[in-house]
Amino acid sequence: MPGGYRERARRLTEPSEVTRFVTSQTGSETYISHMNTLGIDKAPSETRVVVAMSGGVDSSATAALLVGEGYDVVGVTLQLYDHGQAVAKPGSCCAGQDIHDARRVAAALRIPHYVLDYEDRFRTSVIDDFAESYLRGETPIPCVRCNETVKFGDLLRTARELGADALATGHYVRRRMGPNGAELLRAADESRDQSYFLFATTRRQLEFLRFPLGDLAKERVRELARRFHLSVAAKPDSQDICFVPEGDYAGVVEKLRPEARRPATSSISKA
């Protein structure tokens, strides 16, 4: 672990859940459960957390905060669509320059980092679904579909295979334990709230997920990134749909489904 990161985290962060000691009695036996800041009954150094690193400031700051708190952090970046097409596209994510940025941050934090090729899964579950939805006259939200299928489906399974105790992301939402288990709440900074995009997240997935930025404002996250000396501290946020160049939705649908341009044939017979 880089010298100074843990001390910076101690000075700069205000954890949403402080370390707790919970005591209970069963007959004459007393035991103490030591919960870490992620609500897991392990010391941070014994808690492996996979961080989904998109190459942006939010996921990078998430990784830095967890490293600073002493967790066993592993960074994972998903390559979701054609690398060559994305290199020159500003404001995208999960391809091209973003993968390079995630790798640089992981190297600076001295954590393992893996790039996983999920292009086929992303095309089938998200891009093809996007085109089919438009042809049905619907208005698809591919970011929701991506979270539902690729990130919180396939990636969550991969995190477990890596021996992780939790999967952390840079989303601006909060997770709390309720009477029936983990619950999803809006972010403290409602102007950055992303709970809408995670509405399809299941309770079982929430049990494994963590969102360290849920109590922080965006500017606070950028400040933390600057204090941690992350190269992406001033990087602009991703915009629009990552696989739609210049916001040309019709062009993407036409490319994926050329038959969509053909006018429908009329079945009305003449009198």
mmCIF file of C-alpha atoms in Angstrom:
data_model
loop_
_atom_site.group_PDB
_atom_site.id
_atom_site.type_symbol
_atom_site.label_atom_id
_atom_site.label_comp_id
_atom_site.label_asym_id
_atom_site.label_seq_id
_atom_site.Cartn_x
_atom_site.Cartn_y
_atom_site.Cartn_z
ATOM 1 C CA MET A 1 0.000 0.000 0.000
ATOM 2 C CA PRO A 2 1.380 3.440 -0.880
ATOM 3 C CA GLY A 3 2.686 5.324 2.116
ATOM 4 C CA GLY A 4 0.387 8.137 3.192
ATOM 5 C CA TYR A 5 -2.842 6.902 1.582
ATOM 6 C CA ARG A 6 -4.223 5.516 4.829
ATOM 7 C CA GLU A 7 -3.416 8.721 6.702
ATOM 8 C CA ARG A 8 -5.000 10.868 3.956
ATOM 9 C CA ALA A 9 -8.172 8.797 4.143
ATOM 10 C CA ARG A 10 -8.288 9.196 7.910
ATOM 11 C CA ARG A 11 -8.031 12.983 7.609
ATOM 12 C CA LEU A 12 -10.269 13.499 4.600
ATOM 13 C CA THR A 13 -13.184 11.110 4.898
ATOM 14 C CA GLU A 14 -16.162 10.940 7.149
ATOM 15 C CA PRO A 15 -17.330 7.324 6.798
ATOM 16 C CA SER A 16 -21.083 6.843 6.466
ATOM 17 C CA GLU A 17 -20.862 3.978 8.948
ATOM 18 C CA VAL A 18 -18.327 4.200 11.751
ATOM 19 C CA THR A 19 -16.648 1.137 13.156
ATOM 20 C CA ARG A 20 -19.030 -0.456 15.637
ATOM 21 C CA PHE A 21 -18.747 -2.905 18.507
ATOM 22 C CA VAL A 22 -21.957 -4.894 18.915
ATOM 23 C CA THR A 23 -22.407 -6.934 22.069
ATOM 24 C CA SER A 24 -25.015 -9.568 22.764
ATOM 25 C CA GLN A 25 -25.506 -12.351 25.263
ATOM 26 C CA THR A 26 -26.593 -15.947 24.779
ATOM 27 C CA GLY A 27 -27.055 -17.442 28.220
ATOM 28 C CA SER A 28 -23.783 -16.904 30.048
ATOM 29 C CA GLU A 29 -21.788 -16.448 26.833
ATOM 30 C CA THR A 30 -20.857 -12.957 25.646
ATOM 31 C CA TYR A 31 -19.384 -12.197 22.241
ATOM 32 C CA ILE A 32 -18.276 -9.035 20.427
ATOM 33 C CA SER A 33 -18.696 -8.470 16.697
ATOM 34 C CA HIS A 34 -16.305 -5.934 15.149
ATOM 35 C CA MET A 35 -17.901 -4.491 11.995
ATOM 36 C CA ASN A 36 -15.735 -2.557 9.565
ATOM 37 C CA THR A 37 -16.882 0.574 7.693
ATOM 38 C CA LEU A 38 -18.485 -1.580 4.990
ATOM 39 C CA GLY A 39 -20.583 -3.414 7.558
ATOM 40 C CA ILE A 40 -18.612 -6.651 7.218
ATOM 41 C CA ASP A 41 -17.453 -8.592 10.264
ATOM 42 C CA LYS A 42 -13.776 -8.594 9.300
ATOM 43 C CA ALA A 43 -10.767 -6.374 9.692
ATOM 44 C CA PRO A 44 -10.348 -4.176 6.579
ATOM 45 C CA SER A 45 -7.044 -5.851 5.720
ATOM 46 C CA GLU A 46 -8.856 -9.197 5.603
ATOM 47 C CA THR A 47 -11.781 -7.856 3.543
ATOM 48 C CA ARG A 48 -11.366 -8.125 -0.212
ATOM 49 C CA VAL A 49 -13.310 -5.534 -2.195
ATOM 50 C CA VAL A 50 -13.543 -5.559 -5.973
ATOM 51 C CA VAL A 51 -14.010 -2.015 -7.315
ATOM 52 C CA ALA A 52 -15.637 -1.517 -10.703
ATOM 53 C CA MET A 53 -13.274 1.041 -12.239
ATOM 54 C CA SER A 54 -14.624 2.805 -15.321
ATOM 55 C CA GLY A 55 -11.684 5.194 -15.614
ATOM 56 C CA GLY A 56 -13.654 8.169 -14.286
ATOM 57 C CA VAL A 57 -13.129 10.227 -11.156
ATOM 58 C CA ASP A 58 -15.939 8.611 -9.150
ATOM 59 C CA SER A 59 -14.829 4.982 -9.380
ATOM 60 C CA SER A 60 -11.181 6.040 -9.030
ATOM 61 C CA ALA A 61 -11.939 7.969 -5.830
ATOM 62 C CA THR A 62 -13.884 4.945 -4.559
ATOM 63 C CA ALA A 63 -10.836 2.729 -5.019
ATOM 64 C CA ALA A 64 -8.555 5.296 -3.359
ATOM 65 C CA LEU A 65 -10.813 5.686 -0.329
ATOM 66 C CA LEU A 66 -10.967 1.937 0.224
ATOM 67 C CA VAL A 67 -7.207 1.575 -0.175
ATOM 68 C CA GLY A 68 -6.778 4.392 2.318
ATOM 69 C CA GLU A 69 -8.976 2.579 4.832
ATOM 70 C CA GLY A 70 -6.807 -0.516 4.552
ATOM 71 C CA TYR A 71 -9.024 -2.832 2.501
ATOM 72 C CA ASP A 72 -7.690 -5.511 0.151
ATOM 73 C CA VAL A 73 -8.763 -3.781 -3.074
ATOM 74 C CA VAL A 74 -8.846 -5.290 -6.563
ATOM 75 C CA GLY A 75 -9.719 -3.074 -9.526
ATOM 76 C CA VAL A 76 -11.736 -4.444 -12.439
ATOM 77 C CA THR A 77 -12.479 -2.588 -15.661
ATOM 78 C CA LEU A 78 -14.936 -3.858 -18.253
ATOM 79 C CA GLN A 79 -14.266 -3.365 -21.956
ATOM 80 C CA LEU A 80 -17.829 -3.144 -23.188
ATOM 81 C CA TYR A 81 -17.639 -2.103 -26.818
ATOM 82 C CA ASP A 82 -15.231 -1.636 -29.708
ATOM 83 C CA HIS A 83 -11.955 -0.274 -28.385
ATOM 84 C CA GLY A 84 -10.956 1.401 -31.654
ATOM 85 C CA GLN A 85 -14.210 3.329 -32.040
ATOM 86 C CA ALA A 86 -14.024 4.652 -28.500
ATOM 87 C CA VAL A 87 -10.444 5.949 -28.393
ATOM 88 C CA ALA A 88 -11.258 9.356 -29.848
ATOM 89 C CA LYS A 89 -14.762 9.712 -28.418
ATOM 90 C CA PRO A 90 -14.842 12.168 -25.497
ATOM 91 C CA GLY A 91 -17.194 11.575 -22.591
ATOM 92 C CA SER A 92 -17.470 7.825 -23.099
ATOM 93 C CA CYS A 93 -16.746 5.068 -20.618
ATOM 94 C CA CYS A 94 -15.521 1.476 -20.463
ATOM 95 C CA ALA A 95 -13.343 1.574 -23.578
ATOM 96 C CA GLY A 96 -10.312 3.314 -25.117
ATOM 97 C CA GLN A 97 -8.816 6.078 -23.020
ATOM 98 C CA ASP A 98 -10.956 5.165 -20.035
ATOM 99 C CA ILE A 99 -9.349 1.740 -19.722
ATOM 100 C CA HIS A 100 -5.928 3.401 -19.858
ATOM 101 C CA ASP A 101 -6.980 5.881 -17.142
ATOM 102 C CA ALA A 102 -8.270 3.104 -14.883
ATOM 103 C CA ARG A 103 -5.010 1.209 -15.325
ATOM 104 C CA ARG A 104 -2.983 4.314 -14.399
ATOM 105 C CA VAL A 105 -5.017 4.904 -11.245
ATOM 106 C CA ALA A 106 -4.685 1.262 -10.189
ATOM 107 C CA ALA A 107 -0.935 1.439 -10.725
ATOM 108 C CA ALA A 108 -0.710 4.614 -8.627
ATOM 109 C CA LEU A 109 -2.684 2.941 -5.836
ATOM 110 C CA ARG A 110 -0.587 -0.219 -6.212
ATOM 111 C CA ILE A 111 -3.582 -2.531 -6.454
ATOM 112 C CA PRO A 112 -4.165 -5.461 -8.825
ATOM 113 C CA HIS A 113 -6.136 -4.452 -11.907
ATOM 114 C CA TYR A 114 -7.890 -6.591 -14.483
ATOM 115 C CA VAL A 115 -9.510 -5.648 -17.789
ATOM 116 C CA LEU A 116 -12.297 -8.049 -18.721
ATOM 117 C CA ASP A 117 -13.603 -8.345 -22.270
ATOM 118 C CA TYR A 118 -17.389 -8.168 -21.944
ATOM 119 C CA GLU A 119 -18.066 -6.938 -25.482
ATOM 120 C CA ASP A 120 -20.159 -9.944 -26.523
ATOM 121 C CA ARG A 121 -22.234 -9.858 -23.343
ATOM 122 C CA PHE A 122 -22.725 -6.106 -23.611
ATOM 123 C CA ARG A 123 -23.820 -6.317 -27.237
ATOM 124 C CA THR A 124 -26.321 -9.076 -26.557
ATOM 125 C CA SER A 125 -27.750 -7.736 -23.295
ATOM 126 C CA VAL A 126 -27.592 -3.990 -23.915
ATOM 127 C CA ILE A 127 -26.916 -2.867 -27.502
ATOM 128 C CA ASP A 128 -29.164 -5.388 -29.274
ATOM 129 C CA ASP A 129 -31.835 -4.858 -26.630
ATOM 130 C CA PHE A 130 -31.567 -1.099 -27.236
ATOM 131 C CA ALA A 131 -32.245 -1.511 -30.956
ATOM 132 C CA GLU A 132 -35.096 -3.977 -30.477
ATOM 133 C CA SER A 133 -36.752 -1.701 -27.933
ATOM 134 C CA TYR A 134 -36.719 1.221 -30.367
ATOM 135 C CA LEU A 135 -38.250 -0.953 -33.080
ATOM 136 C CA ARG A 136 -41.063 -1.830 -30.679
ATOM 137 C CA GLY A 137 -41.746 1.862 -30.159
ATOM 138 C CA GLU A 138 -40.278 1.930 -26.656
ATOM 139 C CA THR A 139 -37.757 4.345 -25.126
ATOM 140 C CA PRO A 140 -34.927 2.183 -23.790
ATOM 141 C CA ILE A 141 -32.596 3.194 -20.971
ATOM 142 C CA PRO A 142 -29.432 1.208 -21.713
ATOM 143 C CA CYS A 143 -27.637 2.342 -18.546
ATOM 144 C CA VAL A 144 -30.328 0.643 -16.459
ATOM 145 C CA ARG A 145 -30.093 -2.463 -18.606
ATOM 146 C CA CYS A 146 -26.285 -2.494 -18.300
ATOM 147 C CA ASN A 147 -26.425 -2.274 -14.505
ATOM 148 C CA GLU A 148 -29.111 -4.932 -14.354
ATOM 149 C CA THR A 149 -27.428 -7.508 -16.575
ATOM 150 C CA VAL A 150 -23.717 -6.853 -17.096
ATOM 151 C CA LYS A 151 -22.445 -4.910 -14.089
ATOM 152 C CA PHE A 152 -24.620 -6.327 -11.316
ATOM 153 C CA GLY A 153 -25.052 -9.686 -12.986
ATOM 154 C CA ASP A 154 -21.901 -10.871 -14.716
ATOM 155 C CA LEU A 155 -19.451 -8.624 -12.864
ATOM 156 C CA LEU A 156 -20.901 -9.515 -9.486
ATOM 157 C CA ARG A 157 -20.332 -13.199 -10.221
ATOM 158 C CA THR A 158 -16.773 -12.426 -11.335
ATOM 159 C CA ALA A 159 -16.137 -10.541 -8.074
ATOM 160 C CA ARG A 160 -17.214 -13.583 -6.092
ATOM 161 C CA GLU A 161 -14.901 -15.762 -8.184
ATOM 162 C CA LEU A 162 -12.052 -13.416 -7.217
ATOM 163 C CA GLY A 163 -12.796 -14.115 -3.567
ATOM 164 C CA ALA A 164 -14.341 -10.730 -2.853
ATOM 165 C CA ASP A 165 -16.459 -9.953 0.184
ATOM 166 C CA ALA A 166 -18.079 -7.014 -1.639
ATOM 167 C CA LEU A 167 -18.308 -5.228 -4.978
ATOM 168 C CA ALA A 168 -17.978 -1.437 -4.732
ATOM 169 C CA THR A 169 -18.935 1.107 -7.374
ATOM 170 C CA GLY A 170 -18.773 4.886 -7.723
ATOM 171 C CA HIS A 171 -22.545 5.362 -7.987
ATOM 172 C CA TYR A 172 -24.155 8.160 -6.007
ATOM 173 C CA VAL A 173 -26.619 6.110 -3.993
ATOM 174 C CA ARG A 174 -26.782 4.932 -0.402
ATOM 175 C CA ARG A 175 -27.188 1.442 0.961
ATOM 176 C CA ARG A 176 -28.607 0.824 4.398
ATOM 177 C CA MET A 177 -29.638 -2.268 6.321
ATOM 178 C CA GLY A 178 -33.378 -2.342 6.996
ATOM 179 C CA PRO A 179 -35.615 -4.801 8.836
ATOM 180 C CA ASN A 180 -35.766 -7.045 5.766
ATOM 181 C CA GLY A 181 -32.164 -6.691 4.629
ATOM 182 C CA ALA A 182 -30.205 -4.261 2.455
ATOM 183 C CA GLU A 183 -32.106 -1.262 1.079
ATOM 184 C CA LEU A 184 -31.277 1.248 -1.684
ATOM 185 C CA LEU A 185 -31.640 4.941 -0.816
ATOM 186 C CA ARG A 186 -31.157 8.178 -2.716
ATOM 187 C CA ALA A 187 -27.780 9.859 -2.501
ATOM 188 C CA ALA A 188 -27.242 12.542 0.115
ATOM 189 C CA ASP A 189 -26.536 14.951 -2.762
ATOM 190 C CA GLU A 190 -29.841 14.741 -4.641
ATOM 191 C CA SER A 191 -28.419 16.665 -7.597
ATOM 192 C CA ARG A 192 -26.122 13.665 -8.233
ATOM 193 C CA ASP A 193 -28.524 10.908 -7.198
ATOM 194 C CA GLN A 194 -28.326 7.798 -9.424
ATOM 195 C CA SER A 195 -30.812 5.552 -7.634
ATOM 196 C CA TYR A 196 -33.135 5.748 -10.650
ATOM 197 C CA PHE A 197 -30.573 3.899 -12.758
ATOM 198 C CA LEU A 198 -30.317 1.170 -10.127
ATOM 199 C CA PHE A 199 -34.015 0.593 -9.524
ATOM 200 C CA ALA A 200 -33.788 -2.956 -10.926
ATOM 201 C CA THR A 201 -31.117 -3.987 -8.401
ATOM 202 C CA THR A 202 -32.288 -6.975 -6.373
ATOM 203 C CA ARG A 203 -32.020 -7.315 -2.618
ATOM 204 C CA ARG A 204 -29.636 -10.233 -3.067
ATOM 205 C CA GLN A 205 -27.346 -8.059 -5.199
ATOM 206 C CA LEU A 206 -27.553 -5.232 -2.648
ATOM 207 C CA GLU A 207 -26.325 -7.578 0.050
ATOM 208 C CA PHE A 208 -23.018 -7.777 -1.842
ATOM 209 C CA LEU A 209 -22.815 -4.216 -3.195
ATOM 210 C CA ARG A 210 -21.302 -1.150 -1.533
ATOM 211 C CA PHE A 211 -21.488 2.529 -2.560
ATOM 212 C CA PRO A 212 -18.847 4.535 -0.649
ATOM 213 C CA LEU A 213 -19.721 7.855 -2.351
ATOM 214 C CA GLY A 214 -23.395 7.893 -1.399
ATOM 215 C CA ASP A 215 -22.933 10.425 1.399
ATOM 216 C CA LEU A 216 -20.596 12.746 -0.519
ATOM 217 C CA ALA A 217 -21.158 15.677 -2.869
ATOM 218 C CA LYS A 218 -19.507 15.589 -6.298
ATOM 219 C CA GLU A 219 -17.164 18.459 -5.548
ATOM 220 C CA ARG A 220 -16.069 16.683 -2.374
ATOM 221 C CA VAL A 221 -15.220 13.615 -4.456
ATOM 222 C CA ARG A 222 -13.125 15.714 -6.849
ATOM 223 C CA GLU A 223 -11.402 17.294 -3.867
ATOM 224 C CA LEU A 224 -10.566 13.851 -2.516
ATOM 225 C CA ALA A 225 -9.246 12.799 -5.916
ATOM 226 C CA ARG A 226 -6.976 15.841 -5.965
ATOM 227 C CA ARG A 227 -5.745 15.140 -2.436
ATOM 228 C CA PHE A 228 -4.998 11.534 -3.407
ATOM 229 C CA HIS A 229 -3.141 12.902 -6.477
ATOM 230 C CA LEU A 230 -5.256 10.886 -8.906
ATOM 231 C CA SER A 231 -4.579 11.660 -12.564
ATOM 232 C CA VAL A 232 -8.330 11.738 -13.333
ATOM 233 C CA ALA A 233 -9.245 14.340 -10.696
ATOM 234 C CA ALA A 234 -10.283 16.907 -13.315
ATOM 235 C CA LYS A 235 -11.605 14.455 -15.907
ATOM 236 C CA PRO A 236 -15.080 15.410 -17.235
ATOM 237 C CA ASP A 237 -18.021 13.197 -16.399
ATOM 238 C CA SER A 238 -19.194 10.711 -19.009
ATOM 239 C CA GLN A 239 -22.083 11.974 -21.097
ATOM 240 C CA ASP A 240 -24.982 10.384 -22.971
ATOM 241 C CA ILE A 241 -25.002 6.713 -23.940
ATOM 242 C CA CYS A 242 -21.495 5.299 -24.254
ATOM 243 C CA PHE A 243 -22.037 3.400 -27.533
ATOM 244 C CA VAL A 244 -24.019 6.161 -29.327
ATOM 245 C CA PRO A 245 -21.617 8.525 -31.189
ATOM 246 C CA GLU A 246 -22.731 12.162 -31.153
ATOM 247 C CA GLY A 247 -26.110 11.180 -29.720
ATOM 248 C CA ASP A 248 -27.240 9.747 -33.075
ATOM 249 C CA TYR A 249 -29.676 7.122 -31.814
ATOM 250 C CA ALA A 250 -31.355 6.691 -35.194
ATOM 251 C CA GLY A 251 -28.000 6.032 -36.847
ATOM 252 C CA VAL A 252 -27.162 3.303 -34.329
ATOM 253 C CA VAL A 253 -30.545 1.623 -34.773
ATOM 254 C CA GLU A 254 -30.228 1.796 -38.555
ATOM 255 C CA LYS A 255 -26.765 0.254 -38.433
ATOM 256 C CA LEU A 256 -27.886 -2.564 -36.156
ATOM 257 C CA ARG A 257 -31.244 -3.132 -37.832
ATOM 258 C CA PRO A 258 -31.084 -1.916 -41.479
ATOM 259 C CA GLU A 259 -34.615 -3.150 -42.091
ATOM 260 C CA ALA A 260 -35.894 -0.440 -39.763
ATOM 261 C CA ARG A 261 -35.644 2.101 -42.633
ATOM 262 C CA ARG A 262 -38.048 0.225 -44.841
ATOM 263 C CA PRO A 263 -41.617 1.537 -44.645
ATOM 264 C CA ALA A 264 -44.161 -0.928 -43.371
ATOM 265 C CA THR A 265 -46.264 -2.539 -46.065
ATOM 266 C CA SER A 266 -49.963 -1.757 -45.973
ATOM 267 C CA SER A 267 -52.482 -4.552 -45.785
ATOM 268 C CA ILE A 268 -55.471 -2.332 -46.565
ATOM 269 C CA SER A 269 -57.342 -3.678 -49.589
ATOM 270 C CA LYS A 270 -58.958 -1.463 -52.186
ATOM 271 C CA ALA A 271 -62.741 -1.429 -52.428
#
